[in-house]
Short mmCIF file of C-alpha atoms in Angstrom, two decimals:
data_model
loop_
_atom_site.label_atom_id
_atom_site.label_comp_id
_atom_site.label_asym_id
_atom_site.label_seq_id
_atom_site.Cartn_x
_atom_site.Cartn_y
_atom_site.Cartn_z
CA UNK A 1 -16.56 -23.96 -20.49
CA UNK A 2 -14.61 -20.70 -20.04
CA UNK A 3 -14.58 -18.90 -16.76
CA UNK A 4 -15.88 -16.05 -18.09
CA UNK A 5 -19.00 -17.90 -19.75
CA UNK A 6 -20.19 -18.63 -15.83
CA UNK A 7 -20.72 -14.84 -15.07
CA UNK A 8 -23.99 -12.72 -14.85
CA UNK A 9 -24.76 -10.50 -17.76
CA UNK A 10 -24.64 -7.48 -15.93
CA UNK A 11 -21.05 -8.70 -14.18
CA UNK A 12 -19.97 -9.46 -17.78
CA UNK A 13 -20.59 -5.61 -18.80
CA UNK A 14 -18.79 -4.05 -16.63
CA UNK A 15 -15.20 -5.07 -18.28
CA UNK A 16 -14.07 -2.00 -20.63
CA UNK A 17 -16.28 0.32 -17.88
CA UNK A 18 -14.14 3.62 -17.58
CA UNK A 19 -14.45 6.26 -15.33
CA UNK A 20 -14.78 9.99 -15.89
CA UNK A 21 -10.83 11.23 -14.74
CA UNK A 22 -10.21 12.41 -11.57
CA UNK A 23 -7.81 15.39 -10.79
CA UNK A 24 -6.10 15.32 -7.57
CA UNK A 25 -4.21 18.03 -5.77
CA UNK A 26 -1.17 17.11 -3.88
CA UNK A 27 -0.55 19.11 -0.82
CA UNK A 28 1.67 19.03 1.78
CA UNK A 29 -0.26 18.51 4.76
CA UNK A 30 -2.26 15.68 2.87
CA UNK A 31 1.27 14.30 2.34
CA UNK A 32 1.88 14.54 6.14
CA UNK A 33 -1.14 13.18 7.38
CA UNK A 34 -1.22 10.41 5.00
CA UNK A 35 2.14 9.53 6.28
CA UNK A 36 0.87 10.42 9.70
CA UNK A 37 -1.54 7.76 9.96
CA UNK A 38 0.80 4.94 8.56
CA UNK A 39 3.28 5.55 11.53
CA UNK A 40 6.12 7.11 8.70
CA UNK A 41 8.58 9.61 9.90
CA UNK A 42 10.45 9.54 6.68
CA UNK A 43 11.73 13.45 6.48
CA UNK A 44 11.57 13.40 2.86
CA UNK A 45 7.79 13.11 2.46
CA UNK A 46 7.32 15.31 5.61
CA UNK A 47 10.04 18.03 6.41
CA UNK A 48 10.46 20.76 3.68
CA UNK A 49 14.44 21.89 5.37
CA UNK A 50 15.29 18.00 4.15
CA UNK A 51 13.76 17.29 1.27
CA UNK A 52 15.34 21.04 0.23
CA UNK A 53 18.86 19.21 0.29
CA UNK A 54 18.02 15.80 -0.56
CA UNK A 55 17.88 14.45 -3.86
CA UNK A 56 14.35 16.18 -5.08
CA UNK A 57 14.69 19.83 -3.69
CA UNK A 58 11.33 19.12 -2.34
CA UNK A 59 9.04 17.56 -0.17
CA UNK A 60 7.48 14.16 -2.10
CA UNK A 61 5.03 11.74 -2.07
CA UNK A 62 5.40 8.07 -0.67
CA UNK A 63 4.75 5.69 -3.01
CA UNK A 64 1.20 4.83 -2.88
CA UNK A 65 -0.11 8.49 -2.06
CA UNK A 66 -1.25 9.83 -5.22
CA UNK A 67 -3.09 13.29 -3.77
CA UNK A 68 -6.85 14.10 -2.64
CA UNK A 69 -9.33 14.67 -5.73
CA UNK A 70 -10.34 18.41 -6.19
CA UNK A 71 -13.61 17.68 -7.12
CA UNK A 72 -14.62 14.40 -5.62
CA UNK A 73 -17.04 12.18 -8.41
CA UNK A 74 -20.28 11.09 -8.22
CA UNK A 75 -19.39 7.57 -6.37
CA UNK A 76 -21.61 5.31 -8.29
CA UNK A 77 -19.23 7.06 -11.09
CA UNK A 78 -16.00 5.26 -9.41
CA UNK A 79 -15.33 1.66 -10.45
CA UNK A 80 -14.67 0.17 -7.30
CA UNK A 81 -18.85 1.40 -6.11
CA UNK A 82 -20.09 0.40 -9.56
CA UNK A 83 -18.25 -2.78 -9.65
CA UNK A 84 -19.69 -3.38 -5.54
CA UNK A 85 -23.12 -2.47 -6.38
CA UNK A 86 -23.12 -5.24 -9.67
CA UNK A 87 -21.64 -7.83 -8.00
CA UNK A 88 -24.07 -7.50 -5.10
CA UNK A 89 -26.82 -7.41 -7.75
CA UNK A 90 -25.27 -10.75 -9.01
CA UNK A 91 -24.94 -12.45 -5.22
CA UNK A 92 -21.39 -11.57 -4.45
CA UNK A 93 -22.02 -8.79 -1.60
CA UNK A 94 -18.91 -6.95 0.57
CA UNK A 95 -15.91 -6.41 -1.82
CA UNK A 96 -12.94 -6.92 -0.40
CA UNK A 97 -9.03 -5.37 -1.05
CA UNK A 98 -7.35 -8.27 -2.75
CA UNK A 99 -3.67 -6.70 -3.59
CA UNK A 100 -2.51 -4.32 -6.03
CA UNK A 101 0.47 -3.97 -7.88
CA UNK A 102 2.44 -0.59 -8.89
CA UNK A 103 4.72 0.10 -11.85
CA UNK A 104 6.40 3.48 -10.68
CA UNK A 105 7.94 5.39 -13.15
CA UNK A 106 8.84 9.10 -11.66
CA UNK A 107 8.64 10.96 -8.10
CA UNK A 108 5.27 12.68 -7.06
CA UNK A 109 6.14 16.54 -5.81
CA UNK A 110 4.15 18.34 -3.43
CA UNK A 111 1.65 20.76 -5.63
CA UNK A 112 1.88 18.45 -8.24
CA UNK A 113 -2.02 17.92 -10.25
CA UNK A 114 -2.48 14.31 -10.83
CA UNK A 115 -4.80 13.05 -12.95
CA UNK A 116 -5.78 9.08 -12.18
CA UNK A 117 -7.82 6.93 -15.31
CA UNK A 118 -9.18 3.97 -13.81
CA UNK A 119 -10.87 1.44 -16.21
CA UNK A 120 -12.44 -2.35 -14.99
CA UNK A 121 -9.98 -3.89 -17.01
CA UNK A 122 -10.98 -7.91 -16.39
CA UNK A 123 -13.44 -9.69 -14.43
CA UNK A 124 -13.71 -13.45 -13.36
CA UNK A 125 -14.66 -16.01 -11.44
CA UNK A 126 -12.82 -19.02 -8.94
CA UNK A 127 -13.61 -21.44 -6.76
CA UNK A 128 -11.51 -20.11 -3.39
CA UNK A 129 -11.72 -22.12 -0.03
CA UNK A 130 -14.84 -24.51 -1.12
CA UNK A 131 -16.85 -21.00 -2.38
CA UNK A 132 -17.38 -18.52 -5.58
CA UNK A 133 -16.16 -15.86 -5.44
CA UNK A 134 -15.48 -13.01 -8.37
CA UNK A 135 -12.83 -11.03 -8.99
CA UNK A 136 -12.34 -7.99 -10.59
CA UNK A 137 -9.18 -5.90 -11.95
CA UNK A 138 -9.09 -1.74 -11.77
CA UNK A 139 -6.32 -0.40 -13.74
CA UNK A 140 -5.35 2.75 -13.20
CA UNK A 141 -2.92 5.42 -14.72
CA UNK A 142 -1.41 8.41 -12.77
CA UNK A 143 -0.57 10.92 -15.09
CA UNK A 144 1.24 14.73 -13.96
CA UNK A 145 0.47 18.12 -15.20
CA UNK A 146 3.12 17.77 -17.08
CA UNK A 147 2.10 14.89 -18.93
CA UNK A 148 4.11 12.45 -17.72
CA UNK A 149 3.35 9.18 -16.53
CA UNK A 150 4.07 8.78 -12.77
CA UNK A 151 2.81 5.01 -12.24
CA UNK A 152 0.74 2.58 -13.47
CA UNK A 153 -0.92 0.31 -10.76
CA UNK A 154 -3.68 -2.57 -10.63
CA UNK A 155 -5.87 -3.14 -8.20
CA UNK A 156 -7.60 -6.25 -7.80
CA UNK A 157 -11.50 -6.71 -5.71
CA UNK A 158 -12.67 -9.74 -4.67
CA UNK A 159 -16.45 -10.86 -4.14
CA UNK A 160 -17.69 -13.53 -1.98
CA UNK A 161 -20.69 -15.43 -2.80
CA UNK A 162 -23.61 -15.07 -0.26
CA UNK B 1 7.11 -14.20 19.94
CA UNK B 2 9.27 -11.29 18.62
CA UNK B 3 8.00 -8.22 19.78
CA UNK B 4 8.12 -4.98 18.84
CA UNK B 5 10.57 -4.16 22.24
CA UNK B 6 13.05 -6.10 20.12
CA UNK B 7 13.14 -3.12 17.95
CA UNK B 8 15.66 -0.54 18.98
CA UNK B 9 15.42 1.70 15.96
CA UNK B 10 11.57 2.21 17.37
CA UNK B 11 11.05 2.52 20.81
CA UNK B 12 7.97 4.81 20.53
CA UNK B 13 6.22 1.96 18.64
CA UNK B 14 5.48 0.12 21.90
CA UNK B 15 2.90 3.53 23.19
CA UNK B 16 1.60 4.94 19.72
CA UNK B 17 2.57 2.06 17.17
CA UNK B 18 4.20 5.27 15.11
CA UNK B 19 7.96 4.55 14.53
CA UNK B 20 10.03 6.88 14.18
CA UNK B 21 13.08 6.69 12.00
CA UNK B 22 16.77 6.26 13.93
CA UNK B 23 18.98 7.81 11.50
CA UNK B 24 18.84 7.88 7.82
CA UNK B 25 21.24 5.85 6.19
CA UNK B 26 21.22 5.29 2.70
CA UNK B 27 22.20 1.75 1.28
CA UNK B 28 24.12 1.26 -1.72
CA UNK B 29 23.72 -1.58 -4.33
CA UNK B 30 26.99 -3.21 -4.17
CA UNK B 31 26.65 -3.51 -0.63
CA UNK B 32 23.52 -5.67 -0.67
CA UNK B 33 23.60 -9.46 -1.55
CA UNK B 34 20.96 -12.39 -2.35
CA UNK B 35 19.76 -13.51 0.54
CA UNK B 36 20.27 -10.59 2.65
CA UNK B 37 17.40 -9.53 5.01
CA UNK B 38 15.33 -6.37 4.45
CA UNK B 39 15.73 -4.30 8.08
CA UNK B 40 12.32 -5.42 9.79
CA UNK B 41 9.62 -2.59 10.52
CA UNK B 42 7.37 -3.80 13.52
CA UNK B 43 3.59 -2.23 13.20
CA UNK B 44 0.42 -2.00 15.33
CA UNK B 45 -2.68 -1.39 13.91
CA UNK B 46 -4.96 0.30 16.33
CA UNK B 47 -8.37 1.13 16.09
CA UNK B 48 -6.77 4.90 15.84
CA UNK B 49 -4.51 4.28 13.41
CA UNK B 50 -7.66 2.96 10.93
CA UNK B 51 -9.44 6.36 11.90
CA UNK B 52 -6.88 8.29 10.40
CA UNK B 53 -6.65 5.99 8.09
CA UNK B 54 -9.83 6.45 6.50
CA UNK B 55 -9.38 9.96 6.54
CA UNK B 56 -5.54 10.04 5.01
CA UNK B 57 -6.32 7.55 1.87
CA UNK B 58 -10.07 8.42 1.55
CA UNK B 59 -11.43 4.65 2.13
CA UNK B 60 -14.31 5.33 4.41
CA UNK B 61 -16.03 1.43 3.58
CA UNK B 62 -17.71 1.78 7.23
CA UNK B 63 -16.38 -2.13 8.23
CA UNK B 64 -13.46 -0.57 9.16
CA UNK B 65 -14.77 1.67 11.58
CA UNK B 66 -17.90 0.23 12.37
CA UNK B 67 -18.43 -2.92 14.16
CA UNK B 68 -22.33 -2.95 13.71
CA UNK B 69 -21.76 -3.27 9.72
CA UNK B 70 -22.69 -6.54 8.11
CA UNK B 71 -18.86 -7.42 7.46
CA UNK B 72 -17.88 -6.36 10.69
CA UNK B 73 -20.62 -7.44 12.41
CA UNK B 74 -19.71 -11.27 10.48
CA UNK B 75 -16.43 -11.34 11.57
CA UNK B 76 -16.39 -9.95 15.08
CA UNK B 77 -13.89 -7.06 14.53
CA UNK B 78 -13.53 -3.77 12.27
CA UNK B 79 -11.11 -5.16 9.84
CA UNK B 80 -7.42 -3.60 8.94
CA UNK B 81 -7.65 -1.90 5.70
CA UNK B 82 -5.47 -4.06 2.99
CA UNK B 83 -4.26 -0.92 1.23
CA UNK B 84 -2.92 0.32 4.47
CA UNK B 85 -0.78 -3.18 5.37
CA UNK B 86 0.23 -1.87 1.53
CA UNK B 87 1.64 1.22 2.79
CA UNK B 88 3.81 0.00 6.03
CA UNK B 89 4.96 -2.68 2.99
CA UNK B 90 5.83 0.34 1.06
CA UNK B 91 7.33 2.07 3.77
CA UNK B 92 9.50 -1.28 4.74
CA UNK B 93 11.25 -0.14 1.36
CA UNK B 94 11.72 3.34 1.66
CA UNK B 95 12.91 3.24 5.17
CA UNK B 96 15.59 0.97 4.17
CA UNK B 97 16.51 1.76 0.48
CA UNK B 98 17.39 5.61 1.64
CA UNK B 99 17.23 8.95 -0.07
CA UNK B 100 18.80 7.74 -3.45
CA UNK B 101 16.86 4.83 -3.57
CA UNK B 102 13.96 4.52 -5.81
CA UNK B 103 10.51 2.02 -5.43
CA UNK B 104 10.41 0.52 -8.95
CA UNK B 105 7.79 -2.11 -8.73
CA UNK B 106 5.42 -3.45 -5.77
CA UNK B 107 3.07 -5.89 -5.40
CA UNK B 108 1.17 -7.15 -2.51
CA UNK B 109 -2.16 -9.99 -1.73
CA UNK B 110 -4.09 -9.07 1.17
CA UNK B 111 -4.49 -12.65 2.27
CA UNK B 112 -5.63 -12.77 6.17
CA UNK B 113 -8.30 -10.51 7.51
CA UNK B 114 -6.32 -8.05 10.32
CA UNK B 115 -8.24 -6.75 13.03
CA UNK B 116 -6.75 -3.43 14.88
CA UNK B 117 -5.86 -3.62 18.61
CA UNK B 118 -8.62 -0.95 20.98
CA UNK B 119 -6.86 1.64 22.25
CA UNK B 120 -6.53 1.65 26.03
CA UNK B 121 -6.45 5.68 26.40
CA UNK B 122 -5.88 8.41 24.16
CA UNK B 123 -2.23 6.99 23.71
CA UNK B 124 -1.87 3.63 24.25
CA UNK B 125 -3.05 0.47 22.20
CA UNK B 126 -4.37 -2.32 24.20
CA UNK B 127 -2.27 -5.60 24.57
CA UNK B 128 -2.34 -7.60 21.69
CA UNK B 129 -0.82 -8.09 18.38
CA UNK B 130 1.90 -6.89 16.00
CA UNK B 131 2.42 -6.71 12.87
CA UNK B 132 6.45 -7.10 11.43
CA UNK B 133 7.12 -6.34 8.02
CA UNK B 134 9.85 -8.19 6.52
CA UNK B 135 11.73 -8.75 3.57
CA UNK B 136 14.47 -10.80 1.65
CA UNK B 137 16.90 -9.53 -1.54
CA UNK B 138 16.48 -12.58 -4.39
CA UNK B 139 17.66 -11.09 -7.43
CA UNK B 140 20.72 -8.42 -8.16
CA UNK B 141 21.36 -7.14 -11.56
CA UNK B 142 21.59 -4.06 -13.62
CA UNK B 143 19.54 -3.26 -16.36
CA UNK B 144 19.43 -0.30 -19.02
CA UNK B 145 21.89 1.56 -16.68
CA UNK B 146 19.81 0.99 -13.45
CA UNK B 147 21.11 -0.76 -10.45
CA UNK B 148 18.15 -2.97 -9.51
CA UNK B 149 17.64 -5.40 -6.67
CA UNK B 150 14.48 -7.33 -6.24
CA UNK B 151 13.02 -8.41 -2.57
CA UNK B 152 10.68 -10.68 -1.10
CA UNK B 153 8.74 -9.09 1.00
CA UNK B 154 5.44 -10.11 3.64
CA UNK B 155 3.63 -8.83 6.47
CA UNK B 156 3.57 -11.47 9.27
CA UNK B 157 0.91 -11.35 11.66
CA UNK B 158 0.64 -11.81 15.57
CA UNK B 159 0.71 -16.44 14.52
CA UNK B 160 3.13 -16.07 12.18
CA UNK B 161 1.90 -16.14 9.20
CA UNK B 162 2.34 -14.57 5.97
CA UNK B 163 -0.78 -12.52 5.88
CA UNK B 164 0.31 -10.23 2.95
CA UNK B 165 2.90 -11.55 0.88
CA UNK B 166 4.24 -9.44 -2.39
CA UNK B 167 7.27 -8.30 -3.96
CA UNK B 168 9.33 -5.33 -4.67
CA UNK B 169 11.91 -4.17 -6.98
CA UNK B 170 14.00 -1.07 -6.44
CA UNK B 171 16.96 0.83 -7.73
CA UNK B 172 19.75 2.04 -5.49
CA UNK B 173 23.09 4.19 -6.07
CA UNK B 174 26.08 2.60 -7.32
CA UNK B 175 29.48 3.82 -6.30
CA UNK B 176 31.53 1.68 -8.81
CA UNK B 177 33.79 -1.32 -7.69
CA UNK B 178 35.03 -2.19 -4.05
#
């Protein structure tokens, strides 16, 4: 028996969901209060007289910061709240941040337009610590206005059994 | 235990758990070996610091803000948000690999639950734990033209342990030979 043969129907259907795109505006005092609340001082994601003469002529983005959306979606349209609200329907209630991994490809500028793709890309279950629980992979691309690719990353949700 | 007074490059950590960079240096790839520790960034997460937070990153899931929801409620605490242990990871890598430097490739597991210290006052955390984020180099080697060096890397918690483990790779400048 495959992993994947264990799950709910309606679990099962959400692998291939894909979200409407968001576009996200990146300014600079999003930047700085992003880095604000981690506790980073680095001057080139936060003073515009450094980043002038450092190696991007501008302010950027830390890795990880990826802009605010313009026009926020309808959040049962998001993967992460359809995924919680289908796992809760199958028993598995209060997703939880697993990890994520980032391919990074090029810098994000300050009044760059970002445009994120997020797609449930796999979902399965595992025993963990004596208990089900199901997991379930977001991958999302960060594209530029531009065109370019700026990173890759997946994001992985975990779901306890009740 | 190592604390964060330990730390000379962040004094202000100790009041505000917001470090604050000594000097920018920027590290070059022939200067780094296998083996060689990443320069540790000591963190405390703060009831505060998940307030702003939540309104930085846009992750407003109310257990970590409010203890009366069911997760919260279940484990006592509002609970550290994973993707922000991501970011001090993130920024264990910036601070060190310097201007020139570039994050290729991260990774992290949010393996422990992390609950924020209460703030005392406007300013100061309570007593209580912190947070170092570490790192080790295990891999040096170029590849199509890049200088690349890959690390180890972990948040510890207040016992020790490896509460989110991950890796990074990164590129750095290259001078030519010594």
């Amino acid at each position: 028996m495959t992993e994947s043969s264990a799950l709910a129907d309606n679990v099962r259907a959400l692998i291939g969901f894909t979200a409407e795109p968001v576009v996200m505006e990146v300014e600079r005092g999003a930047i700085k209060r992003f880095c604000e609340a981690v506790g980073d001082s680095n001057p080139l994601f936060t003073d515009e007289e450094y980043a002038k003469n450092g190696p991007y002529g501008d302010v950027i983005c830390p890795p990880g910061f990826f802009g605010w959306p313009i026009k926020p979606a309808p959040i049962m349209a998001e993967p992460t709240a359809t995924m919680t609200a289908e796992f809760a329907k199958a028993g598995f209630p209060g997703l939880l941040d697993g990890g994520i991994d980032y391919e990074i490809y090029i810098p994000i500028y300050s009044g760059d337009v970002i445009v994120s793709s997020a797609k449930i890309a796999d979902v399965y279950e595992r025993e963990v610590k004596g208990g089900k629980s199901l997991f379930g992979v977001i991958e999302i691309t960060y594209t530029n206005q531009n065109g370019d690719m700026v990173c890759k990353a997946r994001r992985i949700l975990i779901g306890r059994q009740a | 235990m190592q604390g964060a007074e330990d730390f000379d490059r962040s004094p202000s950590i100790i009041k505000t758990g917001v470090n604050e960079m000594a000097e920018i240096k920027q590290l070059y790839w022939e200067d780094v070996e296998v083996g060689d520790e990443v320069t540790t960034l000591p963190k405390i997460a703060t009831t505060m610091m998940l307030v702003k937070w939540a309104g930085a990153s846009g992750d407003f899931n109310p257990h970590h803000y409010d203890d009366k929801s069911p997760m919260a409620a279940a484990t006592g605490s509002i609970i550290v948000h994973g993707a922000l242990k991501r970011q001090w990871l993130i920024q264990l890598m910036t601070d060190w690999i310097g201007d020139k430097g570039k994050l290729r490739k991260f990774s992290c597991q949010y393996r422990r639950l992390d609950f924020p210290r209460r703030m005392a006052n406007f300013v100061d955390p309570m007593e209580g734990e912190t947070w170092l984020c570490k790192g080790t180099v295990t891999k040096k080697y170029v590849e199509d033209d890049q200088h690349l060096v890959e690390c180890e890397i972990w948040v510890e918690n207040g016992q020790g342990e490896k509460a989110v483990p991950g890796n990074a790779t990164v590129a750095l400048p290259y001078q030519g030979a010594k």
